[in-house]
Amino acid sequence: MELHWEKLHLVMRYTWRISRDAASTKQNVLVRLRYQGTEGIGEAAPNIRYEEDADSVIAFLQKAEPLLRKADPWHYQDLLDEMYALDPGQNAAKAGLDLAIFDLLGKLLRQPLHRLLGLNPEKAPHINYSIGIDTPEKIQKKIREAPHFPCYKIKVGTENDETIIQAVRSVTDRPLRVDANEGWTDRETALRRIEWLARQDVEFMEQPLPAGRLEDVAWLRERSPLPLIADEDVKRAADIPRLAGVYDGVNIKIMKSGGLLEALRMVHVARAHGLKVMLGCMLETSIAITAAAQISPLVDYADLDGNLLLAEDPYQGVEVAQGRLLLPDRPGLGIMPRAEVTAASS
Ligand code: MG
């Protein structure tokens, strides 16, 4: 296979702020793999939380290039495991290659990926719309601009959490999912805030405490009126067994797992441990969002809206209708450059 890459410079619709940082632009990496005249595309959305940026992604791609040059994409299980072993981290870069391989295979077989995986697109779930930390006025404006979503995911983990939720509740009575992104430092504070949130029609609470504090999370779960979902505490399938009995569910993201192959393993490992399964995302274009959406018929909750938070998405793939994911029928991941879509319809 022949490997090519380029940086994607993305601009956010609004500055994206969570408990630990804020960004108004984002650099992702577009990955192209060519094999026998067909091209598969993938995307790496690096996250500074996991010591990744566009340059570290490219450094990993350079390391993987000799392996890919002589590899047979049909032996992708071995190939991806060899790739995983090249570096203990850099999962976004691994995901970029994994996505390009699955896109390529679907195109070679002329079938959408969800069909190859035996998944029913009609079972694709609805998604929530994410609201970053902001002033009450901006938060209300963002919700009014996105009225078609059946629920919203609200970022907290600040001194002003109650103000944020009250601002949301003054404009919508839809269910909320709440994510502290490790923002609360002690379990007593976390419990008090969760008890308050439980009275505001909240469906679940994501990553209340910093990663690695499993004893505190177990203490919290015994007392919490809301289900607790792990995000920063889980990246790969091997992280899951120790979370059983500590959390109620896991947030799987293809950029944390290193791609779809490991994400599928995670779904099954989580189910075997009686955990709920959520699919999440980073700030990504429709390439990575559509890739994750391909496996969404397997999950309970989908938080796949990173593309909707961009000022301009250069690609088109999965669509959202009344908050539900509509999987594309095209081969592979089913993605097209937006410029081509516009040209074809004009
Ligand atoms: Mg999260």
mmCIF file of C-alpha atoms and ligand atoms in Angstrom:
data_model
loop_
_atom_site.group_PDB
_atom_site.id
_atom_site.type_symbol
_atom_site.label_atom_id
_atom_site.label_comp_id
_atom_site.label_asym_id
_atom_site.label_seq_id
_atom_site.Cartn_x
_atom_site.Cartn_y
_atom_site.Cartn_z
ATOM 1 C CA MET A 1 0.000 0.000 0.000
ATOM 2 C CA GLU A 2 1.089 3.534 -0.697
ATOM 3 C CA LEU A 3 0.686 5.990 2.196
ATOM 4 C CA HIS A 4 0.066 9.754 1.909
ATOM 5 C CA TRP A 5 -0.975 12.321 4.481
ATOM 6 C CA GLU A 6 -1.760 16.015 4.826
ATOM 7 C CA LYS A 7 -2.670 18.293 7.712
ATOM 8 C CA LEU A 8 -6.289 19.426 7.966
ATOM 9 C CA HIS A 9 -6.685 22.929 9.421
ATOM 10 C CA LEU A 10 -10.081 23.128 11.092
ATOM 11 C CA VAL A 11 -11.871 26.119 12.592
ATOM 12 C CA MET A 12 -14.438 25.678 15.374
ATOM 13 C CA ARG A 13 -17.909 27.216 15.118
ATOM 14 C CA TYR A 14 -17.446 28.479 18.694
ATOM 15 C CA THR A 15 -14.352 28.302 20.877
ATOM 16 C CA TRP A 16 -14.552 24.789 22.338
ATOM 17 C CA ARG A 17 -14.001 24.911 26.092
ATOM 18 C CA ILE A 18 -13.967 22.009 28.578
ATOM 19 C CA SER A 19 -12.763 21.839 32.183
ATOM 20 C CA ARG A 20 -9.057 21.557 31.271
ATOM 21 C CA ASP A 21 -8.601 23.584 28.058
ATOM 22 C CA ALA A 22 -10.053 25.611 25.196
ATOM 23 C CA ALA A 23 -9.516 25.703 21.401
ATOM 24 C CA SER A 24 -10.839 27.752 18.500
ATOM 25 C CA THR A 25 -8.859 25.867 15.825
ATOM 26 C CA LYS A 26 -7.742 22.268 15.467
ATOM 27 C CA GLN A 27 -5.124 20.466 13.361
ATOM 28 C CA ASN A 28 -6.059 16.942 12.333
ATOM 29 C CA VAL A 29 -4.315 14.725 9.783
ATOM 30 C CA LEU A 30 -5.879 13.241 6.650
ATOM 31 C CA VAL A 31 -4.539 9.759 5.824
ATOM 32 C CA ARG A 32 -4.689 8.196 2.350
ATOM 33 C CA LEU A 33 -3.822 4.558 1.560
ATOM 34 C CA ARG A 34 -3.669 3.456 -2.080
ATOM 35 C CA TYR A 35 -3.817 -0.186 -3.144
ATOM 36 C CA GLN A 36 -4.419 -1.611 -6.639
ATOM 37 C CA GLY A 37 -5.874 1.662 -7.929
ATOM 38 C CA THR A 38 -8.277 2.206 -5.020
ATOM 39 C CA GLU A 39 -7.851 4.784 -2.245
ATOM 40 C CA GLY A 40 -9.012 4.478 1.349
ATOM 41 C CA ILE A 41 -9.121 7.586 3.514
ATOM 42 C CA GLY A 42 -8.881 8.041 7.254
ATOM 43 C CA GLU A 43 -8.456 10.849 9.754
ATOM 44 C CA ALA A 44 -6.344 11.242 12.881
ATOM 45 C CA ALA A 45 -7.725 13.696 15.461
ATOM 46 C CA PRO A 46 -4.893 14.043 17.992
ATOM 47 C CA ASN A 47 -5.607 15.105 21.568
ATOM 48 C CA ILE A 48 -3.100 16.932 23.736
ATOM 49 C CA ARG A 49 -4.577 15.115 26.797
ATOM 50 C CA TYR A 50 -2.915 11.965 25.391
ATOM 51 C CA GLU A 51 0.359 13.658 24.344
ATOM 52 C CA GLU A 52 -0.623 13.859 20.686
ATOM 53 C CA ASP A 53 -0.602 16.609 18.071
ATOM 54 C CA ALA A 54 -0.497 16.717 14.262
ATOM 55 C CA ASP A 55 3.315 16.429 14.261
ATOM 56 C CA SER A 56 3.339 13.380 16.546
ATOM 57 C CA VAL A 57 0.728 11.791 14.260
ATOM 58 C CA ILE A 58 2.949 12.387 11.233
ATOM 59 C CA ALA A 59 6.003 11.011 13.063
ATOM 60 C CA PHE A 60 4.031 7.812 13.733
ATOM 61 C CA LEU A 61 2.882 7.580 10.103
ATOM 62 C CA GLN A 62 6.505 7.841 8.996
ATOM 63 C CA LYS A 63 7.361 4.980 11.353
ATOM 64 C CA ALA A 64 4.485 2.843 10.021
ATOM 65 C CA GLU A 65 5.163 3.564 6.340
ATOM 66 C CA PRO A 66 7.690 0.690 5.698
ATOM 67 C CA LEU A 67 5.256 -1.781 7.294
ATOM 68 C CA LEU A 68 2.373 -0.571 5.129
ATOM 69 C CA ARG A 69 4.389 -0.562 1.908
ATOM 70 C CA LYS A 70 4.714 -4.353 1.916
ATOM 71 C CA ALA A 71 1.457 -5.191 3.742
ATOM 72 C CA ASP A 72 -1.590 -6.992 2.380
ATOM 73 C CA PRO A 73 -4.676 -5.031 3.549
ATOM 74 C CA TRP A 74 -6.721 -8.279 3.662
ATOM 75 C CA HIS A 75 -4.514 -9.439 6.550
ATOM 76 C CA TYR A 76 -5.596 -6.380 8.479
ATOM 77 C CA GLN A 77 -5.926 -8.127 11.847
ATOM 78 C CA ASP A 78 -2.180 -8.923 11.867
ATOM 79 C CA LEU A 79 -1.274 -5.625 10.218
ATOM 80 C CA LEU A 80 -3.145 -3.496 12.768
ATOM 81 C CA ASP A 81 -1.749 -5.479 15.706
ATOM 82 C CA GLU A 82 1.781 -4.932 14.318
ATOM 83 C CA MET A 83 0.972 -1.240 13.971
ATOM 84 C CA TYR A 84 -0.330 -1.008 17.547
ATOM 85 C CA ALA A 85 3.009 -2.443 18.722
ATOM 86 C CA LEU A 86 5.058 0.308 17.020
ATOM 87 C CA ASP A 87 4.356 2.802 19.801
ATOM 88 C CA PRO A 88 2.631 2.538 23.203
ATOM 89 C CA GLY A 89 0.631 5.732 22.481
ATOM 90 C CA GLN A 90 -0.272 7.730 19.364
ATOM 91 C CA ASN A 91 -3.688 6.109 19.125
ATOM 92 C CA ALA A 92 -5.104 8.899 16.940
ATOM 93 C CA ALA A 93 -2.436 8.156 14.292
ATOM 94 C CA LYS A 94 -3.222 4.431 14.542
ATOM 95 C CA ALA A 95 -6.913 5.254 14.114
ATOM 96 C CA GLY A 96 -6.147 7.285 10.973
ATOM 97 C CA LEU A 97 -4.546 4.205 9.392
ATOM 98 C CA ASP A 98 -7.197 1.775 10.681
ATOM 99 C CA LEU A 99 -9.961 3.961 9.194
ATOM 100 C CA ALA A 100 -8.173 4.201 5.839
ATOM 101 C CA ILE A 101 -7.794 0.392 5.739
ATOM 102 C CA PHE A 102 -11.501 -0.214 6.483
ATOM 103 C CA ASP A 103 -12.510 2.399 3.915
ATOM 104 C CA LEU A 104 -10.240 0.720 1.352
ATOM 105 C CA LEU A 105 -11.608 -2.785 2.039
ATOM 106 C CA GLY A 106 -15.213 -1.612 1.777
ATOM 107 C CA LYS A 107 -14.452 0.115 -1.517
ATOM 108 C CA LEU A 108 -12.672 -2.981 -2.892
ATOM 109 C CA LEU A 109 -15.761 -5.074 -2.006
ATOM 110 C CA ARG A 110 -18.138 -2.244 -3.075
ATOM 111 C CA GLN A 111 -20.079 -2.473 0.185
ATOM 112 C CA PRO A 112 -20.695 -0.029 3.048
ATOM 113 C CA LEU A 113 -18.712 -0.976 6.132
ATOM 114 C CA HIS A 114 -21.804 -1.413 8.320
ATOM 115 C CA ARG A 115 -23.040 -4.081 5.876
ATOM 116 C CA LEU A 116 -19.709 -5.953 5.987
ATOM 117 C CA LEU A 117 -19.963 -5.921 9.787
ATOM 118 C CA GLY A 118 -23.518 -7.265 9.669
ATOM 119 C CA LEU A 119 -25.038 -4.188 11.322
ATOM 120 C CA ASN A 120 -28.522 -2.832 10.680
ATOM 121 C CA PRO A 121 -28.320 0.905 9.857
ATOM 122 C CA GLU A 122 -31.893 1.311 11.122
ATOM 123 C CA LYS A 123 -30.562 0.568 14.596
ATOM 124 C CA ALA A 124 -28.209 3.571 14.497
ATOM 125 C CA PRO A 125 -29.009 5.572 17.641
ATOM 126 C CA HIS A 126 -29.865 9.232 18.073
ATOM 127 C CA ILE A 127 -27.038 11.509 19.156
ATOM 128 C CA ASN A 128 -26.730 14.228 21.730
ATOM 129 C CA TYR A 129 -25.489 17.715 20.856
ATOM 130 C CA SER A 130 -22.510 18.879 22.934
ATOM 131 C CA ILE A 131 -22.395 22.267 24.631
ATOM 132 C CA GLY A 132 -18.940 23.445 25.726
ATOM 133 C CA ILE A 133 -18.299 25.609 28.788
ATOM 134 C CA ASP A 134 -19.331 29.210 28.103
ATOM 135 C CA THR A 135 -21.260 32.180 29.455
ATOM 136 C CA PRO A 136 -24.965 31.505 30.221
ATOM 137 C CA GLU A 137 -25.986 33.696 27.237
ATOM 138 C CA LYS A 138 -23.742 31.810 24.786
ATOM 139 C CA ILE A 139 -24.891 28.446 26.136
ATOM 140 C CA GLN A 140 -28.533 29.427 25.614
ATOM 141 C CA LYS A 141 -27.754 30.674 22.089
ATOM 142 C CA LYS A 142 -26.035 27.378 21.178
ATOM 143 C CA ILE A 143 -29.034 25.340 22.342
ATOM 144 C CA ARG A 144 -31.520 27.567 20.501
ATOM 145 C CA GLU A 145 -29.423 27.080 17.326
ATOM 146 C CA ALA A 146 -29.678 23.267 17.641
ATOM 147 C CA PRO A 147 -33.328 22.583 18.475
ATOM 148 C CA HIS A 148 -33.657 19.193 16.732
ATOM 149 C CA PHE A 149 -31.615 17.117 19.158
ATOM 150 C CA PRO A 150 -33.427 14.823 21.591
ATOM 151 C CA CYS A 151 -30.786 15.460 24.276
ATOM 152 C CA TYR A 152 -27.768 17.620 24.996
ATOM 153 C CA LYS A 153 -24.387 16.838 26.531
ATOM 154 C CA ILE A 154 -23.269 19.617 28.833
ATOM 155 C CA LYS A 155 -19.654 20.182 29.805
ATOM 156 C CA VAL A 156 -19.079 21.066 33.466
ATOM 157 C CA GLY A 157 -16.205 20.743 35.931
ATOM 158 C CA THR A 158 -15.904 24.423 36.917
ATOM 159 C CA GLU A 159 -16.871 26.618 39.866
ATOM 160 C CA ASN A 160 -20.011 27.627 37.934
ATOM 161 C CA ASP A 161 -21.565 24.257 37.219
ATOM 162 C CA GLU A 162 -24.952 25.130 38.712
ATOM 163 C CA THR A 163 -25.113 28.385 36.711
ATOM 164 C CA ILE A 164 -24.317 26.444 33.524
ATOM 165 C CA ILE A 165 -27.074 23.866 34.124
ATOM 166 C CA GLN A 166 -29.587 26.545 35.133
ATOM 167 C CA ALA A 167 -28.824 28.409 31.888
ATOM 168 C CA VAL A 168 -29.474 25.209 29.933
ATOM 169 C CA ARG A 169 -32.658 24.438 31.845
ATOM 170 C CA SER A 170 -34.057 27.917 31.164
ATOM 171 C CA VAL A 171 -34.171 27.096 27.416
ATOM 172 C CA THR A 172 -34.794 23.335 27.193
ATOM 173 C CA ASP A 173 -36.486 20.564 29.153
ATOM 174 C CA ARG A 174 -34.872 17.765 27.095
ATOM 175 C CA PRO A 175 -32.758 15.148 28.930
ATOM 176 C CA LEU A 176 -29.143 16.083 29.611
ATOM 177 C CA ARG A 177 -25.905 14.133 29.774
ATOM 178 C CA VAL A 178 -23.216 15.776 31.851
ATOM 179 C CA ASP A 179 -19.419 15.501 31.450
ATOM 180 C CA ALA A 180 -16.970 16.879 34.035
ATOM 181 C CA ASN A 181 -13.834 15.836 32.064
ATOM 182 C CA GLU A 182 -11.992 14.984 35.333
ATOM 183 C CA GLY A 183 -12.834 18.484 36.587
ATOM 184 C CA TRP A 184 -13.880 17.686 40.183
ATOM 185 C CA THR A 185 -10.992 16.949 42.491
ATOM 186 C CA ASP A 186 -12.605 15.272 45.506
ATOM 187 C CA ARG A 187 -15.323 12.655 45.790
ATOM 188 C CA GLU A 188 -17.463 14.547 48.333
ATOM 189 C CA THR A 189 -17.773 17.559 45.997
ATOM 190 C CA ALA A 190 -18.502 15.191 43.110
ATOM 191 C CA LEU A 191 -21.279 13.480 45.102
ATOM 192 C CA ARG A 192 -22.890 16.790 46.105
ATOM 193 C CA ARG A 193 -22.904 17.993 42.494
ATOM 194 C CA ILE A 194 -24.217 14.676 41.158
ATOM 195 C CA GLU A 195 -27.049 14.705 43.742
ATOM 196 C CA TRP A 196 -27.975 18.200 42.569
ATOM 197 C CA LEU A 197 -27.716 17.169 38.886
ATOM 198 C CA ALA A 198 -29.978 14.161 39.484
ATOM 199 C CA ARG A 199 -32.807 16.623 40.231
ATOM 200 C CA GLN A 200 -32.288 18.335 36.823
ATOM 201 C CA ASP A 201 -33.347 15.388 34.583
ATOM 202 C CA VAL A 202 -29.828 14.179 33.838
ATOM 203 C CA GLU A 203 -29.380 10.779 32.173
ATOM 204 C CA PHE A 204 -25.796 10.034 33.237
ATOM 205 C CA MET A 205 -22.548 11.522 34.500
ATOM 206 C CA GLU A 206 -19.272 11.181 32.602
ATOM 207 C CA GLN A 207 -15.763 11.094 34.172
ATOM 208 C CA PRO A 208 -16.434 13.035 37.391
ATOM 209 C CA LEU A 209 -12.931 12.561 38.854
ATOM 210 C CA PRO A 210 -9.387 12.526 37.426
ATOM 211 C CA ALA A 211 -8.434 9.257 35.678
ATOM 212 C CA GLY A 212 -6.855 6.588 37.878
ATOM 213 C CA ARG A 213 -8.980 7.253 40.976
ATOM 214 C CA LEU A 214 -10.983 4.036 40.752
ATOM 215 C CA GLU A 215 -11.425 3.562 44.514
ATOM 216 C CA ASP A 216 -12.993 7.007 44.772
ATOM 217 C CA VAL A 217 -15.215 6.318 41.757
ATOM 218 C CA ALA A 218 -16.363 3.027 43.344
ATOM 219 C CA TRP A 219 -17.205 4.965 46.545
ATOM 220 C CA LEU A 220 -19.090 7.513 44.454
ATOM 221 C CA ARG A 221 -20.986 4.877 42.483
ATOM 222 C CA GLU A 222 -22.311 3.274 45.680
ATOM 223 C CA ARG A 223 -23.914 6.616 46.543
ATOM 224 C CA SER A 224 -24.574 8.196 43.132
ATOM 225 C CA PRO A 225 -28.192 8.527 41.978
ATOM 226 C CA LEU A 226 -26.871 8.769 38.374
ATOM 227 C CA PRO A 227 -25.065 6.125 36.287
ATOM 228 C CA LEU A 228 -21.337 6.880 35.923
ATOM 229 C CA ILE A 229 -19.572 6.552 32.557
ATOM 230 C CA ALA A 230 -15.763 6.294 32.176
ATOM 231 C CA ASP A 231 -14.074 8.371 29.474
ATOM 232 C CA GLU A 232 -10.514 9.454 30.341
ATOM 233 C CA ASP A 233 -10.277 6.228 32.438
ATOM 234 C CA VAL A 234 -10.595 3.978 29.365
ATOM 235 C CA LYS A 235 -8.753 3.810 26.060
ATOM 236 C CA ARG A 236 -8.340 0.167 25.008
ATOM 237 C CA ALA A 237 -10.108 -3.155 25.633
ATOM 238 C CA ALA A 238 -7.522 -4.144 28.244
ATOM 239 C CA ASP A 239 -8.597 -1.145 30.386
ATOM 240 C CA ILE A 240 -12.167 -2.401 30.691
ATOM 241 C CA PRO A 241 -12.176 -5.384 33.118
ATOM 242 C CA ARG A 242 -10.975 -3.290 36.070
ATOM 243 C CA LEU A 243 -13.785 -0.780 35.471
ATOM 244 C CA ALA A 244 -16.549 -3.367 36.043
ATOM 245 C CA GLY A 245 -18.176 -2.655 39.399
ATOM 246 C CA VAL A 246 -16.564 0.808 39.421
ATOM 247 C CA TYR A 247 -18.409 2.486 36.535
ATOM 248 C CA ASP A 248 -21.751 1.722 34.889
ATOM 249 C CA GLY A 249 -20.476 2.190 31.345
ATOM 250 C CA VAL A 250 -17.588 3.184 29.086
ATOM 251 C CA ASN A 251 -17.182 5.910 26.477
ATOM 252 C CA ILE A 252 -15.381 4.313 23.517
ATOM 253 C CA LYS A 253 -13.703 6.668 21.052
ATOM 254 C CA ILE A 254 -11.885 5.442 17.961
ATOM 255 C CA MET A 255 -9.202 8.102 18.524
ATOM 256 C CA LYS A 256 -8.444 6.625 21.976
ATOM 257 C CA SER A 257 -8.680 2.962 20.945
ATOM 258 C CA GLY A 258 -6.508 3.288 17.832
ATOM 259 C CA GLY A 259 -9.384 2.667 15.414
ATOM 260 C CA LEU A 260 -12.417 0.543 14.621
ATOM 261 C CA LEU A 261 -10.843 -2.905 15.095
ATOM 262 C CA GLU A 262 -10.011 -2.199 18.746
ATOM 263 C CA ALA A 263 -13.271 -0.268 19.258
ATOM 264 C CA LEU A 264 -15.241 -3.366 18.186
ATOM 265 C CA ARG A 265 -13.239 -5.487 20.626
ATOM 266 C CA MET A 266 -14.054 -2.935 23.329
ATOM 267 C CA VAL A 267 -17.799 -3.112 22.660
ATOM 268 C CA HIS A 268 -17.745 -6.870 23.236
ATOM 269 C CA VAL A 269 -15.455 -6.761 26.278
ATOM 270 C CA ALA A 270 -17.673 -4.067 27.848
ATOM 271 C CA ARG A 271 -20.832 -6.112 27.193
ATOM 272 C CA ALA A 272 -19.203 -9.208 28.720
ATOM 273 C CA HIS A 273 -18.607 -7.143 31.876
ATOM 274 C CA GLY A 274 -22.187 -5.880 32.016
ATOM 275 C CA LEU A 275 -21.224 -2.302 31.135
ATOM 276 C CA LYS A 276 -23.244 0.180 29.086
ATOM 277 C CA VAL A 277 -21.549 1.322 25.876
ATOM 278 C CA MET A 278 -21.272 4.873 24.628
ATOM 279 C CA LEU A 279 -19.509 5.996 21.446
ATOM 280 C CA GLY A 280 -17.809 9.375 21.702
ATOM 281 C CA CYS A 281 -15.560 11.510 19.526
ATOM 282 C CA MET A 282 -12.966 14.255 19.465
ATOM 283 C CA LEU A 283 -13.112 17.407 17.329
ATOM 284 C CA GLU A 284 -13.239 15.612 13.994
ATOM 285 C CA THR A 285 -14.501 16.010 10.433
ATOM 286 C CA SER A 286 -17.165 13.762 8.903
ATOM 287 C CA ILE A 287 -14.438 11.229 8.065
ATOM 288 C CA ALA A 288 -13.867 10.022 11.635
ATOM 289 C CA ILE A 289 -17.449 10.722 12.755
ATOM 290 C CA THR A 290 -18.839 8.618 9.888
ATOM 291 C CA ALA A 291 -16.349 5.836 10.693
ATOM 292 C CA ALA A 292 -17.551 5.686 14.305
ATOM 293 C CA ALA A 293 -21.172 5.918 13.148
ATOM 294 C CA GLN A 294 -20.652 2.697 11.136
ATOM 295 C CA ILE A 295 -20.511 0.716 14.395
ATOM 296 C CA SER A 296 -23.117 2.812 16.244
ATOM 297 C CA PRO A 297 -25.930 0.211 15.873
ATOM 298 C CA LEU A 298 -24.005 -1.721 18.577
ATOM 299 C CA VAL A 299 -24.119 0.954 21.297
ATOM 300 C CA ASP A 300 -26.481 2.452 23.885
ATOM 301 C CA TYR A 301 -25.470 6.120 23.628
ATOM 302 C CA ALA A 302 -23.876 8.058 20.756
ATOM 303 C CA ASP A 303 -22.011 11.315 21.243
ATOM 304 C CA LEU A 304 -20.926 11.749 17.615
ATOM 305 C CA ASP A 305 -21.198 15.450 16.927
ATOM 306 C CA GLY A 306 -17.556 16.637 16.617
ATOM 307 C CA ASN A 307 -18.152 17.498 12.936
ATOM 308 C CA LEU A 308 -21.181 19.641 13.835
ATOM 309 C CA LEU A 309 -18.980 21.798 16.075
ATOM 310 C CA LEU A 310 -16.793 22.863 13.107
ATOM 311 C CA ALA A 311 -17.350 26.128 11.228
ATOM 312 C CA GLU A 312 -16.765 24.178 7.996
ATOM 313 C CA ASP A 313 -16.551 20.428 7.517
ATOM 314 C CA PRO A 314 -14.512 19.545 4.382
ATOM 315 C CA TYR A 315 -16.193 16.107 4.098
ATOM 316 C CA GLN A 316 -19.689 14.689 4.014
ATOM 317 C CA GLY A 317 -20.766 11.251 5.232
ATOM 318 C CA VAL A 318 -23.191 10.363 7.995
ATOM 319 C CA GLU A 319 -26.151 12.736 8.264
ATOM 320 C CA VAL A 320 -28.299 13.595 11.261
ATOM 321 C CA ALA A 321 -32.102 13.708 10.874
ATOM 322 C CA GLN A 322 -34.155 14.773 13.901
ATOM 323 C CA GLY A 323 -31.126 13.829 16.010
ATOM 324 C CA ARG A 324 -30.777 10.304 14.557
ATOM 325 C CA LEU A 325 -27.734 9.055 12.636
ATOM 326 C CA LEU A 326 -28.392 8.204 8.970
ATOM 327 C CA LEU A 327 -25.578 5.980 7.742
ATOM 328 C CA PRO A 328 -24.428 6.492 4.140
ATOM 329 C CA ASP A 329 -25.060 3.730 1.607
ATOM 330 C CA ARG A 330 -21.809 4.290 -0.264
ATOM 331 C CA PRO A 331 -18.931 1.728 -0.160
ATOM 332 C CA GLY A 332 -16.382 1.760 2.652
ATOM 333 C CA LEU A 333 -16.870 4.525 5.182
ATOM 334 C CA GLY A 334 -19.124 6.306 2.656
ATOM 335 C CA ILE A 335 -17.363 9.666 2.755
ATOM 336 C CA MET A 336 -17.071 12.266 0.003
ATOM 337 C CA PRO A 337 -15.262 15.614 -0.103
ATOM 338 C CA ARG A 338 -17.943 18.276 0.390
ATOM 339 C CA ALA A 339 -16.700 20.143 -2.715
ATOM 340 C CA GLU A 340 -17.545 17.090 -4.876
ATOM 341 C CA VAL A 341 -21.008 16.750 -3.318
ATOM 342 C CA THR A 342 -21.751 20.399 -4.069
ATOM 343 C CA ALA A 343 -20.434 20.136 -7.646
ATOM 344 C CA ALA A 344 -22.547 17.008 -8.340
ATOM 345 C CA SER A 345 -25.752 18.611 -7.107
ATOM 346 C CA SER A 346 -25.339 21.962 -8.911
HETATM 347 MG MG MG B 1 -15.896 12.917 27.944
#
